[in-house]
Short mmCIF file of C-alpha atoms in Angstrom, two decimals:
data_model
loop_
_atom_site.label_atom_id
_atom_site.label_comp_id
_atom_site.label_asym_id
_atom_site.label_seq_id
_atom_site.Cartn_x
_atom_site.Cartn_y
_atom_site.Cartn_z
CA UNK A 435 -89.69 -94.85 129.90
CA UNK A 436 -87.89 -91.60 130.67
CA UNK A 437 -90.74 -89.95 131.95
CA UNK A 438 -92.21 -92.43 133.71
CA UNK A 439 -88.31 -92.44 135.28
CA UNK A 440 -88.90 -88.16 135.52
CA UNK A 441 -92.35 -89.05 137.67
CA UNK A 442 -91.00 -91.38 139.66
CA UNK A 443 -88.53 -89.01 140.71
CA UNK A 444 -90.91 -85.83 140.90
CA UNK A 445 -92.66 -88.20 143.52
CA UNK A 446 -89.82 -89.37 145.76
CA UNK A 447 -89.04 -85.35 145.68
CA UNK A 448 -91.99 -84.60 147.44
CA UNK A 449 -90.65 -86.47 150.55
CA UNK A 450 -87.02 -85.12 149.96
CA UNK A 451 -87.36 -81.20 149.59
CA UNK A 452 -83.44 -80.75 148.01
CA UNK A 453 -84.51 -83.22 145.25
CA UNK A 454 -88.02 -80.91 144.51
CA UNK A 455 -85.29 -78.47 142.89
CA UNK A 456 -85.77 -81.15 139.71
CA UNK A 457 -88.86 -80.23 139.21
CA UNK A 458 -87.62 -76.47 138.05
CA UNK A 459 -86.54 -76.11 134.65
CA UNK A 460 -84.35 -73.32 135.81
CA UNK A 461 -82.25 -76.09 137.80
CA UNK A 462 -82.31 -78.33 135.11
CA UNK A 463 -81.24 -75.99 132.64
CA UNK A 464 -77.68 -76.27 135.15
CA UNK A 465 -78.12 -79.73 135.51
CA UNK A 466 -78.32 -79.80 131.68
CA UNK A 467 -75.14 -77.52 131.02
CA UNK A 468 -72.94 -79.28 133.38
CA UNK A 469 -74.09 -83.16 132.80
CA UNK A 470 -73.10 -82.19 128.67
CA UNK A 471 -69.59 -80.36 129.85
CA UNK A 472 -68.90 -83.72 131.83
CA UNK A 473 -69.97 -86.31 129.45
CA UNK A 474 -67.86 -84.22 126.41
CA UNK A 475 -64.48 -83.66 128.99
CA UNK A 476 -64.94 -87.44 129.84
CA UNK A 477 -65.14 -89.07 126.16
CA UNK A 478 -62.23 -86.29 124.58
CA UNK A 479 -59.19 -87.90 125.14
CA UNK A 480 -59.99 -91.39 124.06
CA UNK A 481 -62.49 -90.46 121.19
CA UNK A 482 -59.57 -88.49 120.23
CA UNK A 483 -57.06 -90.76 120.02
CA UNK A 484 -59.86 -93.27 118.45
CA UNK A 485 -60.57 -91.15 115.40
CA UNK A 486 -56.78 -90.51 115.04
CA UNK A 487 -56.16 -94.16 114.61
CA UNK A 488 -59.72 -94.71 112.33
CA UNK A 489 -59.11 -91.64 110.42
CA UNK A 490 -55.24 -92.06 109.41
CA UNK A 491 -54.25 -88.38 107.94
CA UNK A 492 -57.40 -86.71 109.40
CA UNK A 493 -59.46 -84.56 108.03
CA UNK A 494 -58.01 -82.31 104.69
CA UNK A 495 -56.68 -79.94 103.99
CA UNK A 496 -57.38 -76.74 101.60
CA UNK A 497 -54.49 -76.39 99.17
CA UNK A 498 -55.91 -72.53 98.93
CA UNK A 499 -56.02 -72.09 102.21
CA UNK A 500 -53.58 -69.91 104.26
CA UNK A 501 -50.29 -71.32 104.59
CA UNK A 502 -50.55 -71.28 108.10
CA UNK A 503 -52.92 -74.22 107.91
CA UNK A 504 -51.04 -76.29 107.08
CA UNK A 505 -49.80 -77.09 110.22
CA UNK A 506 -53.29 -78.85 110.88
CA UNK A 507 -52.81 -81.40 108.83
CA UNK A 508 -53.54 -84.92 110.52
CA UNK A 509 -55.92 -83.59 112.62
CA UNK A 510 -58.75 -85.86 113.55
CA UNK A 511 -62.29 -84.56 112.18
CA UNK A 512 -66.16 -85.67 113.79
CA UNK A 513 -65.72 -83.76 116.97
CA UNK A 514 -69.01 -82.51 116.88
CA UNK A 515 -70.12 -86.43 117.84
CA UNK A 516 -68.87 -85.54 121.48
CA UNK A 517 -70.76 -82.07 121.31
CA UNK A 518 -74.27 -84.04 120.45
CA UNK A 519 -73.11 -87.03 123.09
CA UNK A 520 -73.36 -84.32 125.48
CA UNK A 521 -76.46 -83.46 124.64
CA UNK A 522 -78.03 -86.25 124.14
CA UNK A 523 -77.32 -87.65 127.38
CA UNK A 524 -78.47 -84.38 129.20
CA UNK A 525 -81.44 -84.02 127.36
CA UNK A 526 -82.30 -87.16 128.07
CA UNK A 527 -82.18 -86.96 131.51
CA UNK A 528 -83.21 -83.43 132.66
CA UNK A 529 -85.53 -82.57 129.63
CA UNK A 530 -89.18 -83.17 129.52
CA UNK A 531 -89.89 -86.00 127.12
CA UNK A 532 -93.27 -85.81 126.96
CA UNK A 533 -92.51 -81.88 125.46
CA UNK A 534 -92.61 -82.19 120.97
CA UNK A 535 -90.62 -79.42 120.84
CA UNK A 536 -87.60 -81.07 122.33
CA UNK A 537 -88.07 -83.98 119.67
CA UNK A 538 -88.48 -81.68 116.95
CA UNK A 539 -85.41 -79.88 117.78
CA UNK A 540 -83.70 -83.43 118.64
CA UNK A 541 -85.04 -84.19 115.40
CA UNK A 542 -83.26 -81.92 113.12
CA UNK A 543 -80.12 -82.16 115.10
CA UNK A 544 -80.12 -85.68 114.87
CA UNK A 545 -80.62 -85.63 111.14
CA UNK A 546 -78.03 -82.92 110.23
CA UNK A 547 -75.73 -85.06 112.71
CA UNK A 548 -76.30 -87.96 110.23
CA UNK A 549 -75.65 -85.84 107.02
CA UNK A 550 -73.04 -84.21 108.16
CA UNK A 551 -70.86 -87.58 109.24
CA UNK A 552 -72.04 -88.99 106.23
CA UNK A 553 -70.24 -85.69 104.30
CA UNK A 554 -67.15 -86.11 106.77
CA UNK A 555 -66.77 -89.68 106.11
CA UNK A 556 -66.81 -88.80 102.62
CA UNK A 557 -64.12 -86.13 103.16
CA UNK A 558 -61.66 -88.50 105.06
CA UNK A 559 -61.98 -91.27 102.99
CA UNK A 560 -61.57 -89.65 99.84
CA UNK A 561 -58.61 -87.18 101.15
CA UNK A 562 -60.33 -84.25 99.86
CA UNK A 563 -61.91 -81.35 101.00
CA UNK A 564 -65.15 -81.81 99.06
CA UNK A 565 -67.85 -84.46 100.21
CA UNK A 566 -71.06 -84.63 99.19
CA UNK A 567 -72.56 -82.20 96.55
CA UNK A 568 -74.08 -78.97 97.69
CA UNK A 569 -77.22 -80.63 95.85
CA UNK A 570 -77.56 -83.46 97.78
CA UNK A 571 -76.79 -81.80 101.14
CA UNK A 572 -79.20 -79.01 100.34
CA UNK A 573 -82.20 -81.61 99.36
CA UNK A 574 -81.62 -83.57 102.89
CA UNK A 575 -81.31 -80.68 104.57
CA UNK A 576 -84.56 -79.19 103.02
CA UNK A 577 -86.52 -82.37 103.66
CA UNK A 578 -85.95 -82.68 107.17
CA UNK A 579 -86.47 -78.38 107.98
CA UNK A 580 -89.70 -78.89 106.32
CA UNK A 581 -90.94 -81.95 107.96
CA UNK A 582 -89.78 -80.14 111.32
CA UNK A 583 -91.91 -77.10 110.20
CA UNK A 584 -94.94 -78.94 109.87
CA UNK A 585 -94.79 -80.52 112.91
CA UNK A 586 -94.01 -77.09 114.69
CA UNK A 587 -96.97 -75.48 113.15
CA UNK A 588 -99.02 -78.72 113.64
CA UNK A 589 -98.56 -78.52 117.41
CA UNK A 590 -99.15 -75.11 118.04
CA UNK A 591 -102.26 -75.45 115.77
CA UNK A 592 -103.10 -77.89 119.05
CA UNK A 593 -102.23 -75.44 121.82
CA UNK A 594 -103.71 -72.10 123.21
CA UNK A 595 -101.44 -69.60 121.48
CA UNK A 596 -102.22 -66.69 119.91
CA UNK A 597 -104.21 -66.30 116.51
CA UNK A 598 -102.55 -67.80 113.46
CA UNK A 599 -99.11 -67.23 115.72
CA UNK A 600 -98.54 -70.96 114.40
CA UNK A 601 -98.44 -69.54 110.53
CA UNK A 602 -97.38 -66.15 111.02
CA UNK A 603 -93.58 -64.53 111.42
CA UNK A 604 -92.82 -62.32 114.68
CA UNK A 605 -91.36 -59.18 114.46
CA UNK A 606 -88.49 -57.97 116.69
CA UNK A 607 -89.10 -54.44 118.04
CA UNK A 608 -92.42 -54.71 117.28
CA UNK A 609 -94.89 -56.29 120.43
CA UNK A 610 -98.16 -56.59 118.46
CA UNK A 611 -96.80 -56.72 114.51
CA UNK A 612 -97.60 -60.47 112.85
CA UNK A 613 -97.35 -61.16 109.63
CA UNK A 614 -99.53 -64.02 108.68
CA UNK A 615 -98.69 -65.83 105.66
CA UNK A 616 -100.09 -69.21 105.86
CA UNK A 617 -98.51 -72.58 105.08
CA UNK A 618 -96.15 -70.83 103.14
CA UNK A 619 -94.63 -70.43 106.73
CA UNK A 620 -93.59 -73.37 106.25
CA UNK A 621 -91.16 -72.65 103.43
CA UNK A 622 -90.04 -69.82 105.68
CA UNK A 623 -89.24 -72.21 108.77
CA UNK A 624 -87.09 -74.72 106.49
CA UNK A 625 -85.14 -71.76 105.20
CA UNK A 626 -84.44 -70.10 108.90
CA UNK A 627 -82.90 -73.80 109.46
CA UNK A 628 -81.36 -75.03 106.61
CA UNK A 629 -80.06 -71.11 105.88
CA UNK A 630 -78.96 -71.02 109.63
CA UNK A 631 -77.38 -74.78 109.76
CA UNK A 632 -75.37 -73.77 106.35
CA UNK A 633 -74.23 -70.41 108.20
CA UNK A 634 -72.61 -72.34 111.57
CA UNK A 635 -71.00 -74.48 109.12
CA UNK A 636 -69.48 -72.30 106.80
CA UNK A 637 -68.11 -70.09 110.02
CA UNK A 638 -66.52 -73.33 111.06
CA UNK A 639 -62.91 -72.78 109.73
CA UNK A 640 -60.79 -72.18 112.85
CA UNK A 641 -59.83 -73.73 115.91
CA UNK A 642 -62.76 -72.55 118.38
CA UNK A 643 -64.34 -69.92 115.93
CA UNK A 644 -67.94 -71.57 115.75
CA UNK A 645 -67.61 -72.99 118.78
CA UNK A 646 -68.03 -70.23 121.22
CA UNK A 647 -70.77 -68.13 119.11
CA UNK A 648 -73.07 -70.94 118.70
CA UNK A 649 -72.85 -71.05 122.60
CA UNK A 650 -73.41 -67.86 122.70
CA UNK A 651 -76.30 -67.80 121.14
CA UNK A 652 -77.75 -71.17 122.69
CA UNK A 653 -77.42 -68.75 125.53
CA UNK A 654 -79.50 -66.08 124.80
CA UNK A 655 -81.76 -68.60 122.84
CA UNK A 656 -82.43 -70.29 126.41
CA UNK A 657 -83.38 -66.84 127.68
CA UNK A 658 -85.65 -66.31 125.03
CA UNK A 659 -86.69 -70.14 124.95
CA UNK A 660 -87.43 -69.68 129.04
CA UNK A 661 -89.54 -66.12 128.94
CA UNK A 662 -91.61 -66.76 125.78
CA UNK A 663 -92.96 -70.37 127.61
CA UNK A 664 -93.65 -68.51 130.58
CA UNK A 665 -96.72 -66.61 130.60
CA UNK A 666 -95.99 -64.02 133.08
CA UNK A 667 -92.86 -62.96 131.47
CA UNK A 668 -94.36 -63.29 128.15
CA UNK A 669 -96.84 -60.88 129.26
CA UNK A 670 -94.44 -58.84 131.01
CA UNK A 671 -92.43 -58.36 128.07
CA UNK A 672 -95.36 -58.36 125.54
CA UNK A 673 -93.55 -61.08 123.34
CA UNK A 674 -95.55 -63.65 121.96
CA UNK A 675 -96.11 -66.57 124.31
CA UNK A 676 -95.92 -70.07 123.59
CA UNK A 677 -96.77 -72.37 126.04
CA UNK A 678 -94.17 -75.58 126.56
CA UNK A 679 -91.15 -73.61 124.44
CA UNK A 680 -89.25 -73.03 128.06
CA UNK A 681 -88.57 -76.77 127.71
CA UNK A 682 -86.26 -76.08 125.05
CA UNK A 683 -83.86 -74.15 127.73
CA UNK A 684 -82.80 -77.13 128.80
CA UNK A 685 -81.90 -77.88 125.60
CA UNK A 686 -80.02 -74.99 124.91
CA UNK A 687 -77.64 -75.63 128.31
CA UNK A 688 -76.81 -78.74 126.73
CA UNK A 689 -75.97 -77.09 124.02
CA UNK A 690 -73.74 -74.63 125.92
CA UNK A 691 -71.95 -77.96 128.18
CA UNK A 692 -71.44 -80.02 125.36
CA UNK A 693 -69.95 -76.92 123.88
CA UNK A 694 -67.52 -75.87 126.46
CA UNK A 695 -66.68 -79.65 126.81
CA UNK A 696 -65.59 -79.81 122.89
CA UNK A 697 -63.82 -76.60 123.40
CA UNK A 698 -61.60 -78.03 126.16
CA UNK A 699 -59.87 -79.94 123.15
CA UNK A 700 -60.64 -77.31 120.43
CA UNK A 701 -58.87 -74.56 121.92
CA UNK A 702 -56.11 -73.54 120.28
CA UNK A 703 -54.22 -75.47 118.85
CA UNK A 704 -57.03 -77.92 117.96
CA UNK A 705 -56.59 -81.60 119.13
CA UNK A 706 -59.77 -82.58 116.93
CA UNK A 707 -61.98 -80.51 114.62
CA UNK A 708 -66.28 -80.28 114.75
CA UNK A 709 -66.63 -81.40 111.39
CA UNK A 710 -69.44 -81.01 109.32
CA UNK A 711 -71.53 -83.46 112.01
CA UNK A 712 -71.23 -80.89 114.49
CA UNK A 713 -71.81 -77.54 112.58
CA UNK A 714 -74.62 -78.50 111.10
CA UNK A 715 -76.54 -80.14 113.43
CA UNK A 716 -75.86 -77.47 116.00
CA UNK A 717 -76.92 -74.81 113.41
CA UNK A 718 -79.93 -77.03 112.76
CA UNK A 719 -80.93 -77.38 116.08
CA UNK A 720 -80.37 -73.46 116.66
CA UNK A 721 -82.79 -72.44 113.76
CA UNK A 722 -85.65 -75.27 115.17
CA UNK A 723 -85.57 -73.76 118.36
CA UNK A 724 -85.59 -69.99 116.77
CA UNK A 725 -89.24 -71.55 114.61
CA UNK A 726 -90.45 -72.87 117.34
CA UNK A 727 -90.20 -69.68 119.73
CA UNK A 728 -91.35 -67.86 117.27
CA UNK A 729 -88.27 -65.55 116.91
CA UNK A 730 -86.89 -66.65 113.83
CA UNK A 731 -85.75 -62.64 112.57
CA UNK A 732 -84.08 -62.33 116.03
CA UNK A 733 -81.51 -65.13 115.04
CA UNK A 734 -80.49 -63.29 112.39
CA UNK A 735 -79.62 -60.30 114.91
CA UNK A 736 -78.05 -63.08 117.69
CA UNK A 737 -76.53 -65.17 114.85
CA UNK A 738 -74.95 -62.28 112.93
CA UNK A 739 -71.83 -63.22 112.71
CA UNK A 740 -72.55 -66.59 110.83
CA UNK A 741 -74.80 -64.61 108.63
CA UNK A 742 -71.70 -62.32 108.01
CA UNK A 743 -69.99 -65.78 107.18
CA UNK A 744 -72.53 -66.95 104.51
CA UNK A 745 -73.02 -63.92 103.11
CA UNK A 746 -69.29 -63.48 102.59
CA UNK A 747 -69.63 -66.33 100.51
CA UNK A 748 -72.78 -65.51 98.54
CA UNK A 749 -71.08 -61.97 98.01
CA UNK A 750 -67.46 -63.59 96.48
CA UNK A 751 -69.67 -66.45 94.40
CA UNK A 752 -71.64 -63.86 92.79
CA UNK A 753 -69.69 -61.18 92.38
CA UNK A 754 -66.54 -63.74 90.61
CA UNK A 755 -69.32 -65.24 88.44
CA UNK A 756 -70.35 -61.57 87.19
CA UNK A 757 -66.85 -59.82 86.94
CA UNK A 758 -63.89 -62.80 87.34
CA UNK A 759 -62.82 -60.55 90.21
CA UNK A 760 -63.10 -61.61 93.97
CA UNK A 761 -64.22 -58.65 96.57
CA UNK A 762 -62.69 -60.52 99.63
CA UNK A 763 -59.28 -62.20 99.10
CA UNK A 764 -60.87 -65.76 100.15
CA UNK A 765 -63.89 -66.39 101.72
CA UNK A 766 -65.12 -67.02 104.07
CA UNK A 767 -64.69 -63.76 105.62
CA UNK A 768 -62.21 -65.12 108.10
CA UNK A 769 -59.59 -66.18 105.72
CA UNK A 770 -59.86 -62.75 104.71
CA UNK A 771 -58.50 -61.53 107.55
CA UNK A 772 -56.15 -64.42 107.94
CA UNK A 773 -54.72 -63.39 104.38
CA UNK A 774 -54.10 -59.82 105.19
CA UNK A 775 -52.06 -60.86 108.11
CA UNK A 776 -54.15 -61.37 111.73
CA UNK A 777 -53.10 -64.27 113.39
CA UNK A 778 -55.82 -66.90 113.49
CA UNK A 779 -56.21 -66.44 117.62
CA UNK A 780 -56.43 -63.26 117.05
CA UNK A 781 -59.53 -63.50 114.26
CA UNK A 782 -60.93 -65.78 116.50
CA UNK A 783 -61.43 -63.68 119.52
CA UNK A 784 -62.52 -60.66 117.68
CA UNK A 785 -65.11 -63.04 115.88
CA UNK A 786 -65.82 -64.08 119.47
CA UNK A 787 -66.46 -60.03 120.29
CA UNK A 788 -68.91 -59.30 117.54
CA UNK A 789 -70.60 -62.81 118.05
CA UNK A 790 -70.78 -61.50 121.88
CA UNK A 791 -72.15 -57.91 121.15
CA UNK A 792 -75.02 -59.21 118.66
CA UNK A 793 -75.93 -61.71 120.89
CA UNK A 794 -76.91 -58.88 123.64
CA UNK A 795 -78.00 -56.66 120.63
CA UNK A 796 -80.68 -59.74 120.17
CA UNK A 797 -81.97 -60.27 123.46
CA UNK A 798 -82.44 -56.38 123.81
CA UNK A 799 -85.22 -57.12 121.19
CA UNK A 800 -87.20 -58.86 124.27
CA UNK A 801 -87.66 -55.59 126.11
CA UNK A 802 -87.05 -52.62 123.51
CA UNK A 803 -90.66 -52.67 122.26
#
């Protein structure tokens, strides 16, 4: 119905000239960015005060937390929901429906979504900080990453791309090195999004600390999204190209409205967290898109900082089940810093600097060949 909607338009726009802008997914990428911003600003202050009333105490609490976080407590949770409102309302209207990447990325954002309001639910209700078991997010998450990866290679198996580009992994640096490993590609897309959707969400501990990177690096993500699914660029550049990924630039402005909408309210001091529903599905959807461009090692260079976050973690688990000692005094890695004494705006914004710096240390990858 949407497309027929998008043709019908596309027609009437040969007769109006201003409205033939539509038709260029450089304009709808803006269209996309600022229809998410409005729909996000619009629904804040009454979702807001909604949860507040549904929730009761908001979301908890850490008791080992830093002290200082304490003064968060009542604060609604599920604020991803107006992130992924956004977005779903601009992809629906400036995206290309008929493209399967944009409903493979919708896919495993709308799943995560589910999973992680399902784990917040669990969290409010309960009054604790723990919802569902690491198992039984893990085995959802792991489900839906592989499905998605099947499809992905599935579809490119369809188009004209490159030889085996559909099975193999791209490497950054590198303009003619693949590294072909089958179906077992497979197992390598779920982990690039359910590693990557785990990463956003562990980073998500601050007011506005996730928020802003994971814009960032829809940003350079719709760059790379817009050049690989554009054959003279692709060839320009000597990155591999695959035809119908610049659709999912359009997806990534949404990404980067609905963002800067949330943020509006997330700011310092936060009026309403993300929540689990938010960090994972916009992790989720950042890893599909990085599988389906093919640039899944270049997330880990535009992503960094969340793979500083998770690793944090994985370094303090490990190393306290070894020794009994902890390396970090809490993870993750930000409450380090909040324990030896930064202010949280002022971990936030120096997060926000490395998350910046990475994310132009990634797209340099494009040309540095």
């Amino acid at each position: 119905m949407f497309y027929l909607l998008y043709l019908y338009y596309a027609d009437i726009a040969q007769d109006y000239p201003l409205l033939n802008l539509i038709q260029y997914q450089t304009v709808r990428v803006g269209l996309a960015m600022a229809t998410a911003l409005i729909v996000a600003v619009a629904m804040g202050s009454r979702f807001i005060a909604w949860m507040r009333v549904k929730q009761g105490k908001g979301q908890p609490i850490r008791a080992d937390g830093p002290v200082t976080h304490l003064s968060k407590v009542g604060t609604p949770t599920m604020g991803g929901l107006m992130i992924l409102a956004g977005i779903a309302v601009a992809v629906l209207l400036w995206g290309d429906l008929t493209s399967p990447y944009i409903w493979i990325v919708s896919l495993v954002t709308a799943a995560y979504a589910v999973l992680g309001f399902v784990d917040d639910y669990a969290k409010v209700t309960k009054q604790s900080s723990a919802g569902l078991t690491s198992r039984q997010k893990l085995a959802a998450q792991t489900v839906v990453a592989v499905i998605a990866g099947v499809l992905t290679v599935l579809w490119m198996q369809a188009s004209p791309t490159s030889p085996n580009l559909e099975t193999s992994i791209a490497f950054p640096f590198f303009k003619a090195v693949l590294l072909n490993i089958g179906w077992f590609y497979v197992l390598f897309a779920a982990f690039t999004i359910v590693g990557f959707s785990n990463a956003v969400n562990l980073t998500d501990g601050l007011d506005g600390l996730a928020t802003v990177p994971v814009m960032m690096a829809a940003a350079a993500f719709g760059i790379i999204s817009y050049l690989v699914g554009n054959f003279l660029f692709a060839d320009y550049l000597q990155v591999h190209h695959v035809p119908g990924a610049g659709e999912l630039a359009v997806f990534c402005g949404a990404i980067i409205g609905g963002g800067a909408g949330f943020l509006w309210y997330n700011a310092p001091p936060a009026k309403i967290f993300m929540g689990d529903t938010g960090s994972l599905a916009l992790g989720g959807a950042l890893g599909a898109i990085a599988v389906a461009t093919k640039h899944e090692l270049v997330l880990g260079i535009v992503g960094g900082l969340f793979v500083i976050e998770a690793l944090s973690v994985m370094i303090q688990v490990g190393y306290f089940k070894a020794t009994g000692k902890r390396i970090f005094l809490m993870a993750p890695i930000h409450h380090h810093f909040e324990k030896m004494g930064w202010p949280e705006p002022t971990v936030v914004i120096r997060f926000w600097i490395v998350a910046g710096m990475l994310a132009l240390i990634g797209l340099s990858t494009l040309k540095l060949r």
